């Protein structure tokens, strides 16, 4: 989910995921939304941070962001001193890979779990930074059970285990 979506497709994505997230009412969602209001360096214990360029496919340009990776969410800021975050991307279910794209030899591709969501292309200042981000993104995603799997696991529990 891209918290700062701009287009109609992203708004549909946001509303469909927001519906699921509202049903789940998970503390993690509250923390993530809280983090978007914080300056980048106020997010405690980030898994990775630094400059990334995001491909804006509509304008075919690379836009620089200061990014913070925390708990399966990638937060996008205009600069290191910006508040609030311009947006965030829930990474659960995304597949991270390194690709060549146009004139760039090393680009981070974030491929969504479903075609209804957007594929994101990011790149750091150099190949070593890209590798650092790829490692961190994969580790962050793998720490969290995909949302659809968590809901399915909850729904498959015996009734007595789901009562409060």
Coordinates of N, CA and C in Angstrom, one line a residue:
X1 N 0.8 -1.2 0.0 CA 0.0 0.0 0.0 C 0.9 1.2 0.0
X2 N 0.6 2.1 -0.9 CA 1.4 3.4 -0.9 C 0.5 4.4 -0.2
X3 N 0.9 4.8 0.9 CA 0.1 5.7 1.7 C -0.1 7.1 1.1
X4 N 0.8 7.5 0.2 CA 0.7 8.8 -0.4 C 0.3 8.7 -1.8
X5 N -0.6 7.9 -2.2 CA -0.9 7.6 -3.6 C -1.4 8.9 -4.3
X6 N -1.1 8.9 -5.6 CA -1.5 10.1 -6.4 C -2.6 9.8 -7.5
X7 N -2.6 8.6 -8.0 CA -3.4 8.3 -9.1 C -4.7 7.5 -8.7
X8 N -5.6 7.4 -9.7 CA -6.8 6.7 -9.5 C -6.6 5.2 -9.1
X9 N -5.6 4.6 -9.8 CA -5.3 3.2 -9.5 C -4.8 3.0 -8.1
X10 N -3.9 4.0 -7.7 CA -3.4 3.9 -6.4 C -4.5 4.1 -5.3
X11 N -5.4 5.0 -5.6 CA -6.5 5.3 -4.7 C -7.4 4.0 -4.6
X12 N -7.6 3.3 -5.7 CA -8.4 2.0 -5.6 C -7.6 1.0 -4.7
X13 N -6.3 1.0 -4.9 CA -5.4 0.1 -4.1 C -5.5 0.5 -2.7
X14 N -5.4 1.8 -2.4 CA -5.5 2.2 -1.0 C -6.8 1.9 -0.4
X15 N -7.9 2.1 -1.1 CA -9.2 1.9 -0.5 C -9.4 0.4 -0.3
X16 N -9.0 -0.5 -1.2 CA -9.2 -1.9 -1.0 C -8.3 -2.4 0.2
X17 N -7.1 -2.0 0.3 CA -6.3 -2.4 1.4 C -6.7 -1.8 2.7
X18 N -7.2 -0.5 2.6 CA -7.7 0.1 3.8 C -8.8 -0.6 4.4
X19 N -9.7 -1.2 3.5 CA -10.8 -2.0 4.0 C -10.3 -3.2 4.8
X20 N -9.4 -3.9 4.3 CA -8.8 -5.1 4.9 C -8.1 -4.7 6.2
X21 N -7.4 -3.6 6.2 CA -6.6 -3.1 7.3 C -7.6 -2.7 8.4
X22 N -8.7 -2.0 8.0 CA -9.7 -1.6 9.0 C -10.2 -2.8 9.7
X23 N -10.6 -3.8 9.0 CA -11.1 -5.1 9.6 C -10.1 -5.7 10.5
X24 N -8.8 -5.6 10.1 CA -7.8 -6.3 10.9 C -7.5 -5.4 12.2
X25 N -7.6 -4.1 12.1 CA -7.4 -3.2 13.2 C -6.2 -3.6 14.0
X26 N -5.0 -3.7 13.3 CA -3.8 -4.1 13.9 C -3.0 -3.0 14.4
X27 N -2.3 -3.1 15.6 CA -1.5 -2.1 16.1 C -0.4 -1.7 15.2
X28 N 0.1 -2.6 14.4 CA 1.1 -2.3 13.4 C 0.7 -1.2 12.4
X29 N -0.6 -1.2 12.0 CA -1.1 -0.2 11.1 C -1.1 1.2 11.8
X30 N -1.5 1.2 13.1 CA -1.5 2.5 13.8 C 0.0 3.0 13.9
X31 N 0.9 2.1 14.2 CA 2.3 2.6 14.3 C 2.8 3.1 13.0
X32 N 2.5 2.4 11.9 CA 2.9 2.8 10.6 C 2.4 4.2 10.2
X33 N 1.1 4.4 10.5 CA 0.5 5.7 10.2 C 1.1 6.8 11.1
X34 N 1.3 6.5 12.4 CA 2.0 7.4 13.3 C 3.4 7.8 12.7
X35 N 4.1 6.8 12.2 CA 5.5 7.1 11.7 C 5.5 8.0 10.6
X36 N 4.4 8.0 9.7 CA 4.4 8.9 8.6 C 4.4 10.4 9.0
X37 N 3.9 10.7 10.2 CA 3.9 12.0 10.7 C 5.2 12.5 11.4
X38 N 6.1 11.5 11.5 CA 7.4 11.8 12.2 C 8.5 12.3 11.1
X39 N 9.4 13.1 11.6 CA 10.6 13.4 10.7 C 11.4 12.1 10.5
X40 N 12.1 11.9 9.5 CA 12.8 10.7 9.2 C 13.7 10.1 10.3
X41 N 14.5 11.0 10.9 CA 15.4 10.6 11.9 C 14.7 10.3 13.3
X42 N 13.4 10.6 13.4 CA 12.7 10.3 14.6 C 12.2 8.8 14.7
X43 N 12.2 8.2 13.5 CA 11.8 6.8 13.5 C 12.9 5.9 14.1
X44 N 12.6 5.3 15.2 CA 13.6 4.5 16.0 C 13.9 3.2 15.3
X45 N 15.2 2.9 15.3 CA 15.8 1.6 14.9 C 15.4 1.3 13.4
X46 N 15.6 2.2 12.5 CA 15.3 1.8 11.1 C 16.2 0.7 10.6
X47 N 15.7 -0.1 9.7 CA 16.4 -1.2 9.1 C 17.4 -0.8 8.0
X48 N 17.0 0.4 7.4 CA 17.9 1.0 6.4 C 17.4 2.4 6.2
X49 N 18.3 3.3 5.8 CA 17.9 4.6 5.5 C 18.9 5.3 4.6
X50 N 18.5 6.2 3.8 CA 19.3 6.9 2.9 C 18.6 7.4 1.7
X51 N 19.3 7.9 0.7 CA 18.7 8.4 -0.5 C 18.4 7.3 -1.5
X52 N 17.2 7.4 -2.1 CA 16.8 6.5 -3.2 C 16.1 7.4 -4.2
X53 N 16.3 7.0 -5.4 CA 15.5 7.6 -6.5 C 14.4 6.7 -7.0
X54 N 13.2 7.2 -7.1 CA 12.1 6.4 -7.5 C 11.7 6.8 -8.9
X55 N 11.4 5.9 -9.8 CA 11.0 6.1 -11.1 C 9.6 6.6 -11.2
X56 N 9.4 7.8 -11.7 CA 8.0 8.3 -11.9 C 7.7 8.0 -13.4
X57 N 7.0 6.9 -13.6 CA 6.8 6.4 -14.9 C 5.9 7.3 -15.8
X58 N 5.1 8.1 -15.1 CA 4.2 9.0 -15.9 C 5.0 10.1 -16.6
X59 N 6.1 10.6 -15.9 CA 6.9 11.6 -16.4 C 8.3 11.1 -16.9
X60 N 8.5 9.8 -16.7 CA 9.8 9.2 -17.1 C 11.0 9.9 -16.6
X61 N 10.9 10.2 -15.3 CA 12.0 10.8 -14.5 C 12.3 10.1 -13.2
X62 N 13.5 10.2 -12.7 CA 13.8 9.7 -11.4 C 13.7 10.8 -10.4
X63 N 12.9 10.5 -9.3 CA 12.7 11.5 -8.3 C 13.4 11.1 -7.0
X64 N 14.2 12.0 -6.5 CA 15.0 11.6 -5.3 C 14.2 11.8 -4.0
X65 N 14.3 10.8 -3.1 CA 13.6 10.8 -1.8 C 14.7 10.4 -0.8
X66 N 14.4 10.9 0.4 CA 15.2 10.3 1.6 C 14.2 9.2 2.1
X67 N 14.7 8.0 2.2 CA 13.9 6.9 2.6 C 14.3 6.2 3.9
X68 N 13.3 5.7 4.6 CA 13.5 5.0 5.8 C 12.7 3.7 5.7
X69 N 13.4 2.6 6.0 CA 12.8 1.3 6.0 C 12.6 0.8 7.4
X70 N 11.4 0.5 7.8 CA 11.1 0.1 9.1 C 9.9 -0.9 9.1
X71 N 10.1 -2.1 9.6 CA 9.0 -3.0 9.8 C 8.2 -3.3 8.6
X72 N 8.8 -3.5 7.5 CA 8.1 -3.9 6.3 C 7.4 -2.7 5.6
X73 N 7.8 -1.5 6.0 CA 7.2 -0.3 5.3 C 8.4 0.6 4.9
X74 N 8.3 1.1 3.7 CA 9.3 2.0 3.2 C 8.7 3.4 3.1
X75 N 9.2 4.3 3.9 CA 8.7 5.7 4.0 C 9.5 6.6 3.1
X76 N 8.8 7.5 2.4 CA 9.4 8.4 1.4 C 9.3 9.8 1.9
X77 N 10.4 10.5 2.0 CA 10.5 11.9 2.4 C 11.1 12.8 1.3
X78 N 10.7 14.0 1.2 CA 11.3 14.9 0.2 C 12.8 15.1 0.5
X79 N 13.1 15.3 1.8 CA 14.5 15.5 2.2 C 14.7 14.9 3.6
X80 N 15.9 15.0 4.1 CA 16.2 14.5 5.4 C 15.5 15.2 6.5
X81 N 15.1 16.5 6.3 CA 14.5 17.3 7.3 C 13.0 17.5 7.1
X82 N 12.4 16.8 6.1 CA 11.0 16.9 5.8 C 10.1 16.2 6.8
X83 N 9.0 16.8 7.1 CA 7.9 16.2 7.8 C 6.6 16.7 7.2
X84 N 5.6 15.9 7.1 CA 5.5 14.4 7.3 C 6.1 13.7 6.1
X85 N 6.1 12.4 6.1 CA 6.5 11.6 5.0 C 5.6 11.9 3.8
X86 N 6.1 11.9 2.6 CA 5.3 12.1 1.4 C 4.4 10.8 1.1
X87 N 4.9 9.7 1.6 CA 4.1 8.5 1.4 C 4.9 7.3 2.0
X88 N 4.2 6.2 1.9 CA 4.8 5.0 2.4 C 4.4 3.8 1.6
X89 N 5.1 2.7 1.6 CA 4.8 1.6 0.8 C 4.9 0.4 1.8
X90 N 3.7 -0.3 2.0 CA 3.7 -1.5 2.7 C 4.3 -2.6 1.8
X91 N 5.3 -3.3 2.2 CA 6.0 -4.2 1.4 C 5.6 -5.7 1.5
X92 N 4.7 -6.0 2.4 CA 4.3 -7.4 2.5 C 3.8 -8.0 1.2
X93 N 4.5 -9.1 0.9 CA 4.1 -9.8 -0.4 C 4.9 -9.3 -1.6
X94 N 5.6 -8.2 -1.5 CA 6.4 -7.7 -2.6 C 7.7 -8.6 -2.8
X95 N 8.1 -8.7 -4.0 CA 9.3 -9.5 -4.3 C 10.4 -8.4 -4.8
X96 N 11.5 -8.5 -4.1 CA 12.6 -7.6 -4.4 C 13.6 -8.2 -5.3
X97 N 14.0 -7.5 -6.4 CA 15.1 -8.0 -7.2 C 15.9 -6.9 -7.8
X98 N 17.0 -7.2 -8.4 CA 17.9 -6.3 -9.0 C 17.7 -6.4 -10.5
X99 N 17.5 -5.3 -11.2 CA 17.2 -5.4 -12.7 C 18.0 -4.3 -13.4
X100 N 18.2 -4.4 -14.7 CA 18.7 -3.4 -15.5 C 17.5 -2.7 -16.1
X101 N 17.5 -1.4 -16.1 CA 16.3 -0.6 -16.7 C 16.8 0.6 -17.4
X102 N 16.6 0.6 -18.7 CA 17.1 1.8 -19.5 C 18.6 1.9 -19.4
X103 N 19.0 3.1 -19.1 CA 20.5 3.4 -19.0 C 21.1 3.0 -17.7
X104 N 20.2 2.5 -16.7 CA 20.7 2.1 -15.4 C 21.0 0.6 -15.4
X105 N 22.2 0.3 -15.0 CA 22.6 -1.1 -14.9 C 22.0 -1.8 -13.7
X106 N 21.8 -1.1 -12.6 CA 21.3 -1.7 -11.4 C 20.2 -0.9 -10.8
X107 N 19.0 -1.5 -10.9 CA 17.8 -0.9 -10.3 C 17.1 -1.9 -9.4
X108 N 16.5 -1.4 -8.3 CA 15.8 -2.2 -7.4 C 14.3 -2.3 -7.9
X109 N 13.9 -3.5 -8.2 CA 12.5 -3.7 -8.6 C 11.7 -4.2 -7.4
X110 N 10.6 -3.6 -7.1 CA 9.7 -4.1 -6.1 C 8.4 -4.5 -6.8
X111 N 8.3 -5.8 -6.9 CA 7.1 -6.4 -7.7 C 6.1 -6.8 -6.7
X112 N 4.8 -6.4 -6.9 CA 3.7 -6.6 -6.0 C 3.2 -8.1 -6.1
X113 N 2.5 -8.5 -5.0 CA 2.0 -9.9 -5.0 C 0.8 -10.1 -6.0
X114 N 0.3 -9.0 -6.5 CA -0.9 -9.1 -7.4 C -0.7 -8.0 -8.5
X115 N -1.3 -8.3 -9.7 CA -1.2 -7.3 -10.8 C -2.0 -6.1 -10.6
X116 N -2.9 -6.1 -9.6 CA -3.7 -4.9 -9.4 C -2.9 -3.8 -8.7
X117 N -1.7 -4.1 -8.2 CA -0.8 -3.2 -7.5 C 0.3 -2.8 -8.4
X118 N 0.9 -1.7 -8.1 CA 2.0 -1.1 -8.9 C 3.3 -1.7 -8.6
X119 N 4.1 -1.9 -9.6 CA 5.5 -2.2 -9.5 C 6.3 -0.9 -9.3
X120 N 7.3 -0.9 -8.3 CA 8.1 0.2 -8.1 C 9.5 0.0 -8.5
X121 N 10.1 1.0 -9.0 CA 11.6 0.9 -9.4 C 12.3 2.0 -8.6
X122 N 13.4 1.6 -7.9 CA 14.2 2.5 -7.1 C 15.6 2.3 -7.5
X123 N 16.4 3.3 -7.2 CA 17.9 3.0 -7.3 C 18.6 4.0 -6.4
X124 N 19.7 3.5 -5.9 CA 20.5 4.3 -5.0 C 21.6 4.9 -5.8
X125 N 22.6 5.6 -5.1 CA 23.6 6.3 -5.8 C 24.6 5.4 -6.5
X126 N 24.8 4.1 -6.1 CA 25.7 3.2 -6.7 C 25.3 1.8 -6.5
X127 N 26.0 0.8 -7.1 CA 25.6 -0.6 -7.0 C 25.7 -1.1 -5.6
X128 N 26.8 -0.7 -4.9 CA 26.9 -1.2 -3.5 C 25.7 -0.7 -2.6
X129 N 25.3 0.5 -2.8 CA 24.1 1.0 -2.0 C 22.9 0.2 -2.5
X130 N 22.7 0.0 -3.7 CA 21.6 -0.8 -4.2 C 21.6 -2.2 -3.5
X131 N 22.7 -2.8 -3.4 CA 22.8 -4.2 -2.8 C 22.5 -4.1 -1.3
X132 N 22.9 -3.0 -0.7 CA 22.6 -2.8 0.8 C 21.1 -2.7 0.9
X133 N 20.4 -1.9 0.1 CA 19.0 -1.7 0.1 C 18.3 -3.0 -0.2
X134 N 18.7 -3.7 -1.2 CA 18.1 -5.0 -1.6 C 18.1 -6.0 -0.4
X135 N 19.3 -6.1 0.2 CA 19.4 -7.0 1.4 C 18.5 -6.6 2.5
X136 N 18.4 -5.3 2.8 CA 17.5 -4.8 3.9 C 16.1 -5.0 3.6
X137 N 15.7 -4.7 2.3 CA 14.3 -4.8 1.9 C 13.8 -6.3 2.0
X138 N 14.7 -7.2 1.5 CA 14.3 -8.6 1.6 C 14.2 -9.1 3.0
X139 N 15.1 -8.7 3.9 CA 15.1 -9.1 5.3 C 13.8 -8.5 6.0
X140 N 13.5 -7.3 5.7 CA 12.3 -6.6 6.3 C 11.0 -7.3 5.9
X141 N 10.9 -7.6 4.6 CA 9.7 -8.3 4.1 C 9.6 -9.7 4.7
X142 N 10.7 -10.4 4.8 CA 10.7 -11.8 5.3 C 10.4 -11.9 6.7
X143 N 10.5 -10.8 7.5 CA 10.2 -10.8 8.9 C 8.7 -10.9 9.2
X144 N 7.9 -10.4 8.2 CA 6.5 -10.3 8.4 C 5.7 -11.3 7.6
X145 N 4.7 -11.9 8.2 CA 3.8 -12.8 7.5 C 3.0 -11.9 6.6
X146 N 2.8 -12.3 5.3 CA 2.0 -11.5 4.5 C 0.6 -11.3 5.0
X147 N 0.0 -10.2 4.9 CA -1.3 -9.8 5.4 C -2.4 -10.9 5.1
X148 N -2.5 -11.3 3.8 CA -3.5 -12.2 3.4 C -3.3 -13.6 4.1
X149 N -2.0 -13.9 4.3 CA -1.7 -15.2 5.0 C -2.1 -15.1 6.5
X150 N -1.8 -13.9 7.1 CA -2.2 -13.7 8.5 C -3.7 -13.8 8.7
X151 N -4.5 -13.2 7.8 CA -5.9 -13.2 7.9 C -6.4 -14.7 7.7
X152 N -5.8 -15.4 6.7 CA -6.2 -16.7 6.5 C -5.9 -17.6 7.7
X153 N -4.7 -17.5 8.3 CA -4.4 -18.2 9.5 C -5.4 -18.0 10.6
X154 N -5.7 -16.7 10.8 CA -6.7 -16.3 11.8 C -8.0 -17.0 11.6
X155 N -8.5 -16.9 10.3 CA -9.8 -17.5 10.0 C -9.8 -19.0 10.1
X156 N -8.7 -19.7 10.0 CA -8.6 -21.1 10.1 C -8.5 -21.6 11.5
X157 N -8.3 -20.7 12.5 CA -8.2 -21.1 13.9 C -9.5 -21.7 14.4
X158 N -9.5 -22.6 15.3 CA -10.7 -23.0 16.0 C -11.4 -21.8 16.7
X159 N -12.7 -21.8 16.8 CA -13.4 -20.7 17.3 C -12.9 -20.3 18.7
X160 N -12.7 -21.3 19.6 CA -12.3 -21.0 21.0 C -10.9 -20.3 21.0
X161 N -10.1 -20.4 20.0 CA -8.8 -19.7 20.1 C -8.9 -18.2 19.6
X162 N -10.0 -17.9 19.0 CA -10.2 -16.5 18.5 C -11.0 -15.6 19.4
X163 N -11.6 -16.2 20.5 CA -12.3 -15.4 21.4 C -11.4 -14.6 22.3
X164 N -11.9 -13.4 22.7 CA -11.1 -12.6 23.6 C -11.5 -12.8 25.0

